[in-house]
mmCIF file of C-alpha atoms in Angstrom:
data_model
loop_
_atom_site.group_PDB
_atom_site.id
_atom_site.type_symbol
_atom_site.label_atom_id
_atom_site.label_comp_id
_atom_site.label_asym_id
_atom_site.label_seq_id
_atom_site.Cartn_x
_atom_site.Cartn_y
_atom_site.Cartn_z
ATOM 1 C CA MET N 1 -60.482 3.873 -70.032
ATOM 2 C CA THR N 2 -61.552 3.044 -66.475
ATOM 3 C CA PRO N 3 -60.206 0.104 -64.458
ATOM 4 C CA GLU N 4 -63.636 -1.527 -64.547
ATOM 5 C CA THR N 5 -63.620 -1.643 -68.353
ATOM 6 C CA THR N 6 -60.005 -2.861 -68.480
ATOM 7 C CA LEU N 7 -59.936 -5.722 -65.981
ATOM 8 C CA ASP N 8 -61.932 -8.803 -67.070
ATOM 9 C CA SER N 9 -62.910 -6.927 -70.250
ATOM 10 C CA ARG N 10 -63.240 -8.111 -73.833
ATOM 11 C CA ALA N 11 -59.720 -6.806 -74.410
ATOM 12 C CA SER N 12 -58.521 -8.958 -71.507
ATOM 13 C CA TRP N 13 -60.026 -12.104 -73.034
ATOM 14 C CA GLY N 14 -58.612 -11.249 -76.450
ATOM 15 C CA ARG N 15 -55.187 -10.848 -74.886
ATOM 16 C CA LEU N 16 -55.623 -14.211 -73.181
ATOM 17 C CA ALA N 17 -56.360 -15.883 -76.538
ATOM 18 C CA LEU N 18 -53.114 -14.449 -77.937
ATOM 19 C CA ALA N 19 -51.241 -15.573 -74.825
ATOM 20 C CA LEU N 20 -52.518 -19.124 -75.297
ATOM 21 C CA LEU N 21 -51.312 -19.113 -78.914
ATOM 22 C CA VAL N 22 -47.873 -17.892 -77.845
ATOM 23 C CA SER N 23 -47.796 -20.528 -75.102
ATOM 24 C CA LEU N 24 -48.572 -23.337 -77.554
ATOM 25 C CA ILE N 25 -45.591 -22.326 -79.718
ATOM 26 C CA GLY N 26 -43.155 -21.176 -77.055
ATOM 27 C CA ASN N 27 -43.506 -24.194 -74.775
ATOM 28 C CA ALA N 28 -42.602 -26.582 -77.603
ATOM 29 C CA GLY N 29 -38.959 -26.195 -76.584
ATOM 30 C CA MET N 30 -39.683 -27.993 -73.327
ATOM 31 C CA TRP N 31 -41.053 -31.085 -75.068
ATOM 32 C CA ALA N 32 -39.096 -31.208 -78.332
ATOM 33 C CA ILE N 33 -35.961 -32.700 -76.797
ATOM 34 C CA ILE N 34 -38.020 -35.560 -75.337
ATOM 35 C CA LEU N 35 -39.336 -36.360 -78.822
ATOM 36 C CA ILE N 36 -35.894 -36.539 -80.399
ATOM 37 C CA LEU N 37 -34.039 -38.266 -77.556
ATOM 38 C CA PRO N 38 -33.962 -41.764 -79.194
ATOM 39 C CA ASP N 39 -32.745 -40.290 -82.512
ATOM 40 C CA VAL N 40 -30.107 -38.201 -80.744
ATOM 41 C CA GLN N 41 -28.846 -41.211 -78.832
ATOM 42 C CA ALA N 42 -28.563 -43.258 -82.013
ATOM 43 C CA GLU N 43 -26.910 -40.496 -84.077
ATOM 44 C CA PHE N 44 -24.249 -39.549 -81.535
ATOM 45 C CA GLY N 45 -23.703 -43.089 -80.235
ATOM 46 C CA VAL N 46 -24.037 -42.209 -76.550
ATOM 47 C CA GLY N 47 -25.647 -43.873 -73.541
ATOM 48 C CA ARG N 48 -29.103 -43.060 -72.198
ATOM 49 C CA ALA N 49 -27.755 -40.905 -69.360
ATOM 50 C CA GLU N 50 -25.596 -38.825 -71.725
ATOM 51 C CA ALA N 51 -28.467 -38.553 -74.209
ATOM 52 C CA ALA N 52 -30.622 -37.129 -71.408
ATOM 53 C CA LEU N 53 -28.131 -34.287 -70.748
ATOM 54 C CA PRO N 54 -29.785 -31.925 -73.294
ATOM 55 C CA TYR N 55 -33.106 -32.373 -71.462
ATOM 56 C CA THR N 56 -31.475 -31.615 -68.118
ATOM 57 C CA LEU N 57 -29.976 -28.369 -69.422
ATOM 58 C CA THR N 58 -33.304 -27.492 -71.049
ATOM 59 C CA MET N 59 -34.957 -27.623 -67.628
ATOM 60 C CA VAL N 60 -32.112 -25.656 -66.010
ATOM 61 C CA GLY N 61 -32.582 -22.903 -68.578
ATOM 62 C CA PHE N 62 -36.353 -23.105 -68.167
ATOM 63 C CA ALA N 63 -36.084 -22.708 -64.396
ATOM 64 C CA PHE N 64 -33.773 -19.683 -64.382
ATOM 65 C CA GLY N 65 -35.602 -18.123 -67.314
ATOM 66 C CA ASN N 66 -38.891 -18.057 -65.430
ATOM 67 C CA PHE N 67 -37.313 -15.810 -62.793
ATOM 68 C CA LEU N 68 -35.006 -13.659 -64.911
ATOM 69 C CA ILE N 69 -37.433 -13.086 -67.783
ATOM 70 C CA GLY N 70 -40.159 -12.481 -65.206
ATOM 71 C CA ARG N 71 -38.087 -9.593 -63.863
ATOM 72 C CA ALA N 72 -37.568 -8.329 -67.403
ATOM 73 C CA VAL N 73 -41.338 -8.311 -67.953
ATOM 74 C CA ASP N 74 -41.792 -6.072 -64.897
ATOM 75 C CA ARG N 75 -39.307 -3.568 -66.338
ATOM 76 C CA LEU N 76 -39.586 -3.872 -70.126
ATOM 77 C CA GLY N 77 -43.072 -5.232 -70.677
ATOM 78 C CA LEU N 78 -44.299 -8.567 -71.974
ATOM 79 C CA ALA N 79 -44.071 -7.921 -75.724
ATOM 80 C CA LEU N 80 -40.373 -7.003 -75.788
ATOM 81 C CA SER N 81 -39.447 -9.839 -73.410
ATOM 82 C CA LEU N 82 -41.360 -12.398 -75.498
ATOM 83 C CA ALA N 83 -39.863 -11.102 -78.756
ATOM 84 C CA GLY N 84 -36.349 -11.467 -77.347
ATOM 85 C CA SER N 85 -37.196 -14.978 -76.178
ATOM 86 C CA ALA N 86 -38.561 -15.912 -79.613
ATOM 87 C CA VAL N 87 -35.305 -14.785 -81.246
ATOM 88 C CA LEU N 88 -33.293 -16.722 -78.649
ATOM 89 C CA MET N 89 -35.333 -19.876 -79.253
ATOM 90 C CA GLY N 90 -35.018 -19.532 -83.018
ATOM 91 C CA ALA N 91 -31.247 -19.172 -82.676
ATOM 92 C CA GLY N 92 -31.169 -22.117 -80.248
ATOM 93 C CA TYR N 93 -33.033 -24.374 -82.652
ATOM 94 C CA GLY N 94 -30.710 -23.261 -85.456
ATOM 95 C CA LEU N 95 -27.616 -24.038 -83.379
ATOM 96 C CA ALA N 96 -29.079 -27.402 -82.375
ATOM 97 C CA MET N 97 -29.681 -28.284 -86.039
ATOM 98 C CA MET N 98 -25.973 -27.844 -86.770
ATOM 99 C CA ALA N 99 -24.684 -29.418 -83.554
ATOM 100 C CA PRO N 100 -21.961 -32.001 -84.336
ATOM 101 C CA SER N 101 -21.915 -33.397 -80.784
ATOM 102 C CA ILE N 102 -24.153 -34.031 -77.793
ATOM 103 C CA TRP N 103 -22.361 -31.280 -75.879
ATOM 104 C CA LEU N 104 -23.135 -28.531 -78.380
ATOM 105 C CA LEU N 105 -26.696 -29.797 -78.618
ATOM 106 C CA SER N 106 -26.936 -29.518 -74.826
ATOM 107 C CA LEU N 107 -25.738 -25.890 -74.896
ATOM 108 C CA ALA N 108 -28.294 -25.125 -77.596
ATOM 109 C CA GLN N 109 -31.004 -26.707 -75.466
ATOM 110 C CA LEU N 110 -29.974 -24.499 -72.541
ATOM 111 C CA ALA N 111 -30.775 -21.465 -74.704
ATOM 112 C CA ILE N 112 -34.014 -23.045 -75.937
ATOM 113 C CA GLY N 113 -35.132 -23.812 -72.376
ATOM 114 C CA PHE N 114 -34.316 -20.285 -71.214
ATOM 115 C CA GLY N 115 -36.280 -18.764 -74.096
ATOM 116 C CA SER N 116 -39.212 -21.157 -73.670
ATOM 117 C CA SER N 117 -39.685 -20.057 -70.072
ATOM 118 C CA ALA N 118 -41.074 -16.699 -71.219
ATOM 119 C CA SER N 119 -44.140 -18.576 -72.453
ATOM 120 C CA PHE N 120 -44.867 -20.016 -69.002
ATOM 121 C CA GLY N 121 -44.343 -18.117 -65.741
ATOM 122 C CA PRO N 122 -43.892 -14.588 -67.197
ATOM 123 C CA LEU N 123 -46.863 -15.061 -69.539
ATOM 124 C CA ILE N 124 -49.013 -16.339 -66.672
ATOM 125 C CA ALA N 125 -47.961 -13.372 -64.517
ATOM 126 C CA ASP N 126 -48.956 -10.902 -67.229
ATOM 127 C CA THR N 127 -52.291 -12.649 -67.755
ATOM 128 C CA SER N 128 -53.045 -12.426 -64.029
ATOM 129 C CA GLN N 129 -52.775 -8.631 -64.146
ATOM 130 C CA TRP N 130 -55.570 -8.240 -66.710
ATOM 131 C CA PHE N 131 -58.149 -10.082 -64.610
ATOM 132 C CA LEU N 132 -59.584 -9.714 -61.139
ATOM 133 C CA ARG N 133 -62.953 -11.479 -60.866
ATOM 134 C CA ARG N 134 -61.988 -14.264 -63.310
ATOM 135 C CA ARG N 135 -58.271 -14.302 -62.572
ATOM 136 C CA GLY N 136 -58.177 -17.974 -61.563
ATOM 137 C CA LEU N 137 -59.796 -19.176 -64.785
ATOM 138 C CA ALA N 138 -57.640 -16.876 -66.938
ATOM 139 C CA VAL N 139 -54.416 -18.089 -65.295
ATOM 140 C CA ALA N 140 -55.527 -21.710 -65.703
ATOM 141 C CA ILE N 141 -56.174 -21.216 -69.428
ATOM 142 C CA ALA N 142 -52.785 -19.551 -69.942
ATOM 143 C CA ALA N 143 -51.030 -22.309 -67.983
ATOM 144 C CA SER N 144 -52.813 -25.031 -69.971
ATOM 145 C CA GLY N 145 -50.813 -23.979 -73.020
ATOM 146 C CA ASN N 146 -47.823 -25.796 -71.556
ATOM 147 C CA TYR N 147 -49.578 -29.180 -71.390
ATOM 148 C CA LEU N 148 -51.425 -28.629 -74.680
ATOM 149 C CA SER N 149 -48.104 -27.877 -76.351
ATOM 150 C CA GLY N 150 -46.795 -31.215 -75.120
ATOM 151 C CA ALA N 151 -49.847 -32.961 -76.565
ATOM 152 C CA ILE N 152 -50.050 -31.148 -79.928
ATOM 153 C CA TRP N 153 -46.442 -30.820 -81.143
ATOM 154 C CA PRO N 154 -45.683 -34.580 -81.179
ATOM 155 C CA LEU N 155 -48.614 -34.985 -83.594
ATOM 156 C CA LEU N 156 -47.556 -32.034 -85.758
ATOM 157 C CA LEU N 157 -43.932 -33.162 -85.995
ATOM 158 C CA ALA N 158 -44.530 -36.919 -86.360
ATOM 159 C CA GLY N 159 -44.385 -36.895 -90.163
ATOM 160 C CA THR N 160 -41.301 -34.655 -90.298
ATOM 161 C CA LEU N 161 -39.476 -36.792 -87.751
ATOM 162 C CA ALA N 162 -40.279 -39.980 -89.638
ATOM 163 C CA ASP N 163 -39.414 -38.678 -93.107
ATOM 164 C CA ASP N 164 -36.654 -36.103 -92.614
ATOM 165 C CA GLY N 165 -35.250 -36.577 -89.099
ATOM 166 C CA TRP N 166 -34.988 -34.482 -85.982
ATOM 167 C CA ARG N 167 -32.918 -31.673 -87.526
ATOM 168 C CA ALA N 168 -35.710 -30.939 -90.014
ATOM 169 C CA ALA N 169 -38.213 -30.932 -87.140
ATOM 170 C CA TYR N 170 -36.087 -28.324 -85.355
ATOM 171 C CA LEU N 171 -36.131 -26.202 -88.515
ATOM 172 C CA VAL N 172 -39.945 -26.234 -88.355
ATOM 173 C CA LEU N 173 -39.792 -25.107 -84.722
ATOM 174 C CA ALA N 174 -37.274 -22.350 -85.496
ATOM 175 C CA LEU N 175 -39.485 -20.951 -88.237
ATOM 176 C CA SER N 176 -42.535 -21.157 -85.970
ATOM 177 C CA CYS N 177 -40.812 -18.929 -83.408
ATOM 178 C CA ILE N 178 -40.050 -16.249 -85.997
ATOM 179 C CA VAL N 179 -43.088 -16.480 -88.269
ATOM 180 C CA ALA N 180 -45.839 -17.059 -85.677
ATOM 181 C CA MET N 181 -44.563 -15.792 -82.330
ATOM 182 C CA MET N 182 -43.127 -12.457 -83.422
ATOM 183 C CA PRO N 183 -46.400 -11.063 -84.866
ATOM 184 C CA ALA N 184 -48.283 -12.253 -81.775
ATOM 185 C CA CYS N 185 -45.743 -10.503 -79.551
ATOM 186 C CA ALA N 186 -46.362 -7.241 -81.395
ATOM 187 C CA LEU N 187 -50.071 -7.531 -80.594
ATOM 188 C CA LEU N 188 -49.250 -7.857 -76.877
ATOM 189 C CA ARG N 189 -47.535 -4.448 -76.635
ATOM 190 C CA ARG N 190 -50.436 -2.819 -74.839
ATOM 191 C CA LYS N 191 -49.768 -2.249 -71.135
ATOM 192 C CA LEU N 192 -52.236 -2.292 -68.275
ATOM 193 C CA PRO N 193 -53.319 1.258 -67.354
ATOM 194 C CA PRO N 194 -51.862 2.429 -64.005
ATOM 195 C CA GLU N 195 -55.311 2.955 -62.486
ATOM 196 C CA ALA N 196 -56.284 -0.649 -63.270
ATOM 197 C CA MET N 197 -53.054 -1.929 -61.732
ATOM 198 C CA ALA N 198 -53.726 0.220 -58.645
ATOM 199 C CA ARG N 199 -57.209 -1.251 -58.306
ATOM 200 C CA SER N 200 -55.770 -4.756 -58.392
ATOM 201 C CA ASP N 201 -53.106 -3.778 -55.835
ATOM 202 C CA VAL N 202 -55.734 -2.559 -53.368
ATOM 203 C CA ALA N 203 -57.307 -6.003 -53.263
ATOM 204 C CA ALA N 204 -53.890 -7.638 -52.798
ATOM 205 C CA ALA N 205 -52.911 -5.228 -50.011
ATOM 206 C CA GLU N 206 -56.151 -5.873 -48.113
ATOM 207 C CA ARG N 207 -55.561 -9.611 -48.183
ATOM 208 C CA ALA N 208 -51.832 -9.375 -47.400
ATOM 209 C CA LYS N 209 -52.555 -7.466 -44.182
ATOM 210 C CA THR N 210 -54.456 -10.445 -42.826
ATOM 211 C CA THR N 211 -51.447 -12.793 -42.893
ATOM 212 C CA GLY N 212 -48.949 -10.698 -40.935
ATOM 213 C CA LEU N 213 -46.262 -11.865 -43.397
ATOM 214 C CA SER N 214 -44.001 -9.558 -45.381
ATOM 215 C CA PRO N 215 -43.997 -9.922 -49.196
ATOM 216 C CA ARG N 216 -40.502 -11.443 -49.018
ATOM 217 C CA ALA N 217 -41.493 -13.953 -46.335
ATOM 218 C CA LEU N 218 -44.638 -14.993 -48.186
ATOM 219 C CA THR N 219 -42.714 -15.389 -51.453
ATOM 220 C CA TRP N 220 -40.109 -17.647 -49.849
ATOM 221 C CA LEU N 221 -42.822 -19.640 -48.094
ATOM 222 C CA LEU N 222 -44.524 -20.238 -51.430
ATOM 223 C CA ALA N 223 -41.175 -21.206 -52.974
ATOM 224 C CA VAL N 224 -40.617 -23.882 -50.309
ATOM 225 C CA ALA N 225 -44.176 -25.096 -50.829
ATOM 226 C CA GLY N 226 -43.499 -25.239 -54.580
ATOM 227 C CA ILE N 227 -40.481 -27.467 -54.063
ATOM 228 C CA GLY N 228 -42.505 -29.747 -51.793
ATOM 229 C CA CYS N 229 -45.438 -30.267 -54.145
ATOM 230 C CA CYS N 230 -43.267 -30.746 -57.230
ATOM 231 C CA VAL N 231 -40.850 -33.236 -55.667
ATOM 232 C CA ALA N 232 -44.023 -35.248 -55.078
ATOM 233 C CA MET N 233 -45.399 -34.508 -58.556
ATOM 234 C CA SER N 234 -42.197 -35.620 -60.279
ATOM 235 C CA MET N 235 -42.320 -39.202 -58.998
ATOM 236 C CA PRO N 236 -45.083 -40.440 -61.338
ATOM 237 C CA GLN N 237 -44.425 -37.942 -64.141
ATOM 238 C CA VAL N 238 -40.710 -38.670 -64.502
ATOM 239 C CA HIS N 239 -40.681 -42.370 -63.634
ATOM 240 C CA ILE N 240 -44.025 -43.766 -64.810
ATOM 241 C CA VAL N 241 -42.485 -45.193 -68.012
ATOM 242 C CA ALA N 242 -39.664 -46.902 -66.096
ATOM 243 C CA TYR N 243 -42.163 -48.103 -63.492
ATOM 244 C CA CYS N 244 -44.287 -49.734 -66.195
ATOM 245 C CA VAL N 245 -41.192 -51.393 -67.668
ATOM 246 C CA ASP N 246 -40.325 -52.812 -64.232
ATOM 247 C CA LEU N 247 -43.854 -54.226 -63.943
ATOM 248 C CA GLY N 248 -43.509 -55.856 -67.364
ATOM 249 C CA PHE N 249 -45.983 -53.633 -69.249
ATOM 250 C CA GLY N 250 -43.378 -51.989 -71.513
ATOM 251 C CA PRO N 251 -42.529 -48.383 -72.369
ATOM 252 C CA VAL N 252 -45.481 -47.829 -74.734
ATOM 253 C CA VAL N 253 -47.944 -48.378 -71.907
ATOM 254 C CA GLY N 254 -45.928 -46.001 -69.729
ATOM 255 C CA ALA N 255 -46.042 -43.339 -72.436
ATOM 256 C CA GLU N 256 -49.816 -43.758 -72.694
ATOM 257 C CA MET N 257 -50.151 -43.284 -68.959
ATOM 258 C CA LEU N 258 -48.037 -40.123 -69.132
ATOM 259 C CA SER N 259 -50.282 -38.754 -71.887
ATOM 260 C CA LEU N 260 -53.306 -39.600 -69.760
ATOM 261 C CA MET N 261 -51.771 -37.634 -66.873
ATOM 262 C CA LEU N 262 -51.205 -34.592 -69.115
ATOM 263 C CA LEU N 263 -54.745 -34.654 -70.481
ATOM 264 C CA GLY N 264 -56.087 -34.996 -66.955
ATOM 265 C CA GLY N 265 -53.809 -32.109 -65.995
ATOM 266 C CA VAL N 266 -55.400 -29.824 -68.603
ATOM 267 C CA ALA N 267 -58.881 -30.596 -67.269
ATOM 268 C CA SER N 268 -57.628 -30.124 -63.713
ATOM 269 C CA ARG N 269 -56.167 -26.703 -64.526
ATOM 270 C CA LEU N 270 -59.435 -25.428 -65.960
ATOM 271 C CA VAL N 271 -61.523 -26.726 -63.056
ATOM 272 C CA SER N 272 -59.015 -25.358 -60.538
ATOM 273 C CA GLY N 273 -59.194 -21.965 -62.243
ATOM 274 C CA VAL N 274 -62.956 -21.812 -61.663
ATOM 275 C CA MET N 275 -62.435 -22.965 -58.066
ATOM 276 C CA ALA N 276 -59.796 -20.282 -57.467
ATOM 277 C CA ASP N 277 -62.258 -17.579 -58.507
ATOM 278 C CA ARG N 278 -64.708 -18.854 -55.897
ATOM 279 C CA LEU N 279 -62.478 -20.117 -53.084
ATOM 280 C CA GLY N 280 -59.202 -18.232 -53.544
ATOM 281 C CA GLY N 281 -55.804 -19.520 -54.611
ATOM 282 C CA VAL N 282 -54.671 -20.902 -51.247
ATOM 283 C CA MET N 283 -57.737 -23.078 -50.708
ATOM 284 C CA THR N 284 -57.620 -24.285 -54.320
ATOM 285 C CA LEU N 285 -53.954 -25.234 -54.022
ATOM 286 C CA LEU N 286 -54.613 -26.961 -50.693
ATOM 287 C CA ILE N 287 -57.378 -29.069 -52.237
ATOM 288 C CA GLY N 288 -55.235 -29.987 -55.241
ATOM 289 C CA SER N 289 -52.197 -30.832 -53.125
ATOM 290 C CA THR N 290 -54.254 -32.988 -50.760
ATOM 291 C CA LEU N 291 -55.770 -34.898 -53.677
ATOM 292 C CA GLN N 292 -52.309 -35.356 -55.195
ATOM 293 C CA MET N 293 -51.068 -36.860 -51.937
ATOM 294 C CA LEU N 294 -54.021 -39.258 -51.855
ATOM 295 C CA ALA N 295 -53.282 -40.277 -55.462
ATOM 296 C CA LEU N 296 -49.670 -41.032 -54.504
ATOM 297 C CA PHE N 297 -50.975 -43.302 -51.730
ATOM 298 C CA LEU N 298 -53.062 -45.124 -54.362
ATOM 299 C CA TYR N 299 -49.903 -45.985 -56.325
ATOM 300 C CA LEU N 300 -48.472 -47.955 -53.379
ATOM 301 C CA PRO N 301 -50.762 -51.021 -53.589
ATOM 302 C CA THR N 302 -51.387 -50.727 -57.358
ATOM 303 C CA SER N 303 -49.637 -53.032 -59.834
ATOM 304 C CA GLY N 304 -52.372 -54.106 -62.258
ATOM 305 C CA LEU N 305 -52.578 -52.605 -65.753
ATOM 306 C CA THR N 306 -56.154 -51.289 -65.581
ATOM 307 C CA SER N 307 -55.767 -49.993 -62.052
ATOM 308 C CA LEU N 308 -52.552 -48.142 -63.014
ATOM 309 C CA TYR N 309 -54.351 -46.390 -65.872
ATOM 310 C CA ILE N 310 -57.087 -45.331 -63.455
ATOM 311 C CA VAL N 311 -54.669 -44.121 -60.781
ATOM 312 C CA SER N 312 -52.614 -42.221 -63.368
ATOM 313 C CA LEU N 313 -55.751 -40.440 -64.567
ATOM 314 C CA VAL N 314 -56.693 -39.644 -60.965
ATOM 315 C CA PHE N 315 -53.193 -38.288 -60.393
ATOM 316 C CA GLY N 316 -53.423 -36.061 -63.478
ATOM 317 C CA LEU N 317 -56.834 -34.750 -62.442
ATOM 318 C CA SER N 318 -55.413 -33.970 -58.995
ATOM 319 C CA GLN N 319 -52.154 -32.195 -59.795
ATOM 320 C CA GLY N 320 -52.794 -30.136 -62.933
ATOM 321 C CA GLY N 321 -54.121 -27.075 -61.123
ATOM 322 C CA ILE N 322 -51.424 -26.883 -58.449
ATOM 323 C CA VAL N 323 -48.705 -24.872 -60.221
ATOM 324 C CA PRO N 324 -51.050 -22.232 -61.728
ATOM 325 C CA SER N 325 -52.532 -21.683 -58.264
ATOM 326 C CA TYR N 326 -49.212 -20.218 -57.129
ATOM 327 C CA ALA N 327 -49.602 -17.414 -59.680
ATOM 328 C CA VAL N 328 -53.119 -16.743 -58.380
ATOM 329 C CA ILE N 329 -51.853 -16.610 -54.791
ATOM 330 C CA VAL N 330 -49.042 -14.204 -55.686
ATOM 331 C CA ARG N 331 -51.510 -11.870 -57.371
ATOM 332 C CA GLU N 332 -54.002 -12.150 -54.511
ATOM 333 C CA TYR N 333 -51.432 -11.173 -51.883
ATOM 334 C CA LEU N 334 -48.628 -9.241 -53.601
ATOM 335 C CA PRO N 335 -48.312 -6.036 -55.713
ATOM 336 C CA ALA N 336 -48.986 -6.169 -59.455
ATOM 337 C CA ARG N 337 -45.785 -4.259 -60.294
ATOM 338 C CA GLU N 338 -43.755 -7.166 -58.885
ATOM 339 C CA ALA N 339 -45.861 -9.950 -60.381
ATOM 340 C CA GLY N 340 -43.371 -11.030 -63.055
ATOM 341 C CA ALA N 341 -40.439 -11.442 -60.686
ATOM 342 C CA ARG N 342 -42.384 -13.028 -57.824
ATOM 343 C CA VAL N 343 -44.424 -15.410 -59.969
ATOM 344 C CA GLY N 344 -41.240 -16.277 -61.874
ATOM 345 C CA PHE N 345 -39.345 -16.981 -58.653
ATOM 346 C CA VAL N 346 -42.044 -19.276 -57.281
ATOM 347 C CA ILE N 347 -42.450 -21.072 -60.623
ATOM 348 C CA MET N 348 -38.662 -21.486 -60.739
ATOM 349 C CA SER N 349 -38.816 -23.241 -57.376
ATOM 350 C CA THR N 350 -41.467 -25.650 -58.652
ATOM 351 C CA ILE N 351 -39.273 -26.556 -61.637
ATOM 352 C CA PHE N 352 -36.306 -27.179 -59.344
ATOM 353 C CA GLY N 353 -38.660 -29.330 -57.270
ATOM 354 C CA MET N 354 -39.397 -31.406 -60.373
ATOM 355 C CA ALA N 355 -35.684 -31.733 -61.140
ATOM 356 C CA ILE N 356 -34.744 -32.644 -57.563
ATOM 357 C CA GLY N 357 -37.647 -35.045 -57.205
ATOM 358 C CA GLY N 358 -36.918 -36.859 -60.450
ATOM 359 C CA TRP N 359 -33.275 -37.356 -59.463
ATOM 360 C CA LEU N 360 -34.091 -38.258 -55.840
ATOM 361 C CA SER N 361 -36.668 -40.871 -56.866
ATOM 362 C CA GLY N 362 -34.088 -42.455 -59.159
ATOM 363 C CA LEU N 363 -31.513 -42.474 -56.350
ATOM 364 C CA ILE N 364 -33.958 -44.131 -53.971
ATOM 365 C CA TYR N 365 -34.710 -46.751 -56.621
ATOM 366 C CA ASP N 366 -30.998 -47.428 -57.172
ATOM 367 C CA ILE N 367 -30.490 -47.919 -53.432
ATOM 368 C CA THR N 368 -33.606 -49.993 -52.662
ATOM 369 C CA GLY N 369 -34.391 -51.624 -56.021
ATOM 370 C CA SER N 370 -38.018 -50.479 -55.721
ATOM 371 C CA TYR N 371 -40.156 -47.378 -56.206
ATOM 372 C CA GLN N 372 -42.153 -47.927 -53.013
ATOM 373 C CA LEU N 373 -39.926 -45.720 -50.838
ATOM 374 C CA ALA N 374 -39.782 -43.175 -53.665
ATOM 375 C CA PHE N 375 -43.578 -42.857 -53.527
ATOM 376 C CA LEU N 376 -43.372 -42.478 -49.726
ATOM 377 C CA ASN N 377 -40.699 -39.797 -50.170
ATOM 378 C CA GLY N 378 -43.064 -37.944 -52.503
ATOM 379 C CA ILE N 379 -45.876 -38.212 -49.972
ATOM 380 C CA ALA N 380 -43.643 -36.724 -47.269
ATOM 381 C CA PHE N 381 -42.714 -33.715 -49.429
ATOM 382 C CA ASN N 382 -46.374 -33.344 -50.379
ATOM 383 C CA ALA N 383 -47.267 -33.184 -46.683
ATOM 384 C CA LEU N 384 -44.849 -30.234 -46.338
ATOM 385 C CA ASN N 385 -46.760 -28.400 -49.055
ATOM 386 C CA VAL N 386 -50.106 -29.128 -47.382
ATOM 387 C CA ALA N 387 -48.781 -27.873 -44.032
ATOM 388 C CA ILE N 388 -47.625 -24.563 -45.554
ATOM 389 C CA MET N 389 -50.967 -24.001 -47.290
ATOM 390 C CA VAL N 390 -52.835 -24.703 -44.037
ATOM 391 C CA TYR N 391 -50.527 -22.245 -42.252
ATOM 392 C CA ILE N 392 -51.209 -19.458 -44.775
ATOM 393 C CA LEU N 393 -54.928 -20.207 -44.818
ATOM 394 C CA THR N 394 -55.321 -20.105 -41.040
ATOM 395 C CA ARG N 395 -53.499 -16.755 -40.879
ATOM 396 C CA SER N 396 -55.693 -15.222 -43.587
ATOM 397 C CA ARG N 397 -58.805 -13.351 -42.507
ATOM 398 C CA PRO N 398 -61.314 -13.305 -43.968
ATOM 399 C CA ARG N 399 -61.162 -16.653 -45.721
ATOM 400 C CA GLY N 400 -62.040 -16.834 -49.412
ATOM 401 C CA ARG N 401 -61.560 -14.027 -51.881
ATOM 402 C CA ALA N 402 -60.279 -10.618 -50.918
ATOM 403 C CA PRO N 403 -62.844 -7.787 -51.163
ATOM 404 C CA VAL N 404 -63.036 -6.210 -54.602
ATOM 405 C CA PRO N 405 -62.699 -2.442 -54.245
ATOM 406 C CA ALA N 406 -65.266 -0.232 -55.892
#
């Protein structure tokens, strides 16, 4: 089979459909702990901060898993790495179901978060290798599974949570990992032919020469940019519910605004994917990051209910395509054989940016009694991201997409 019939082929799109299915199931681990947090707090009789510990360890596992499982994908292939992650998640859910304390539940969530990461960065990296002309759109679709998972699983588990409790809901998730993910993993065993990977690498090498940056330097530059954009992104995403409570609107309104952000994020990811195919990953990320910064400015004078809904939607439509654009940039500039590790490393940095930003915004609020300086802090970190993207863009010649080799 020739590279032309492999990249962007019917087989590529079929593989993408399977990847989206795996993403919908695998990313549930990231959102499940949020759903059960009130029940966990009530059952174990702990405070809100202690009840949030399982979520914190979930994100720690998710961050490191993106990098480490990404490296495993480069060496062992996607199917085996995903199958191991599915088993780990199933075991994690099982351990969580039997957890007699918040501490054992937190350790179980660490394993769940680590396993869930295979369905994000490593899956996106693999998807990027099977496309060249439509790589941006394909990556955006694969990345949308994360947000869609957060929107779908609360609806699917609502009845189980209400009737049988959170432990029964975790049993459903454990069975989903084994019954649904494992067969899908087996269908993803096929590897990209070497000649197709070489064709993709030629395009990346041509573009990389224009920057004058080594692969290591470019990777670290993208990692710093990832921290900058996600410290900014975390301010509304992590604190919008608390912000609405402070304004007197209540937590339900805050939750609705968060859902609106996620839905806007899905639309943003798809549109950004089309843009990346036309403008390149760097320009697409620069546009998204600039719009995100403008949306953060809009939060500063906004305190009315209707206006907050509008600004939250604008924020979601601005930021959704930012993180997937990093995967596109890595594949545009760096070798395919290193895609899993490098995409995983950059995605890991974005997750740490979310964690740092969420904590830092809370600290600023505790010190000042207001979120105004927290929004300004996010804008400052966002400006760092914009500056790095401008730097990479101005060093890249020619602008736009790299030439596609015959």
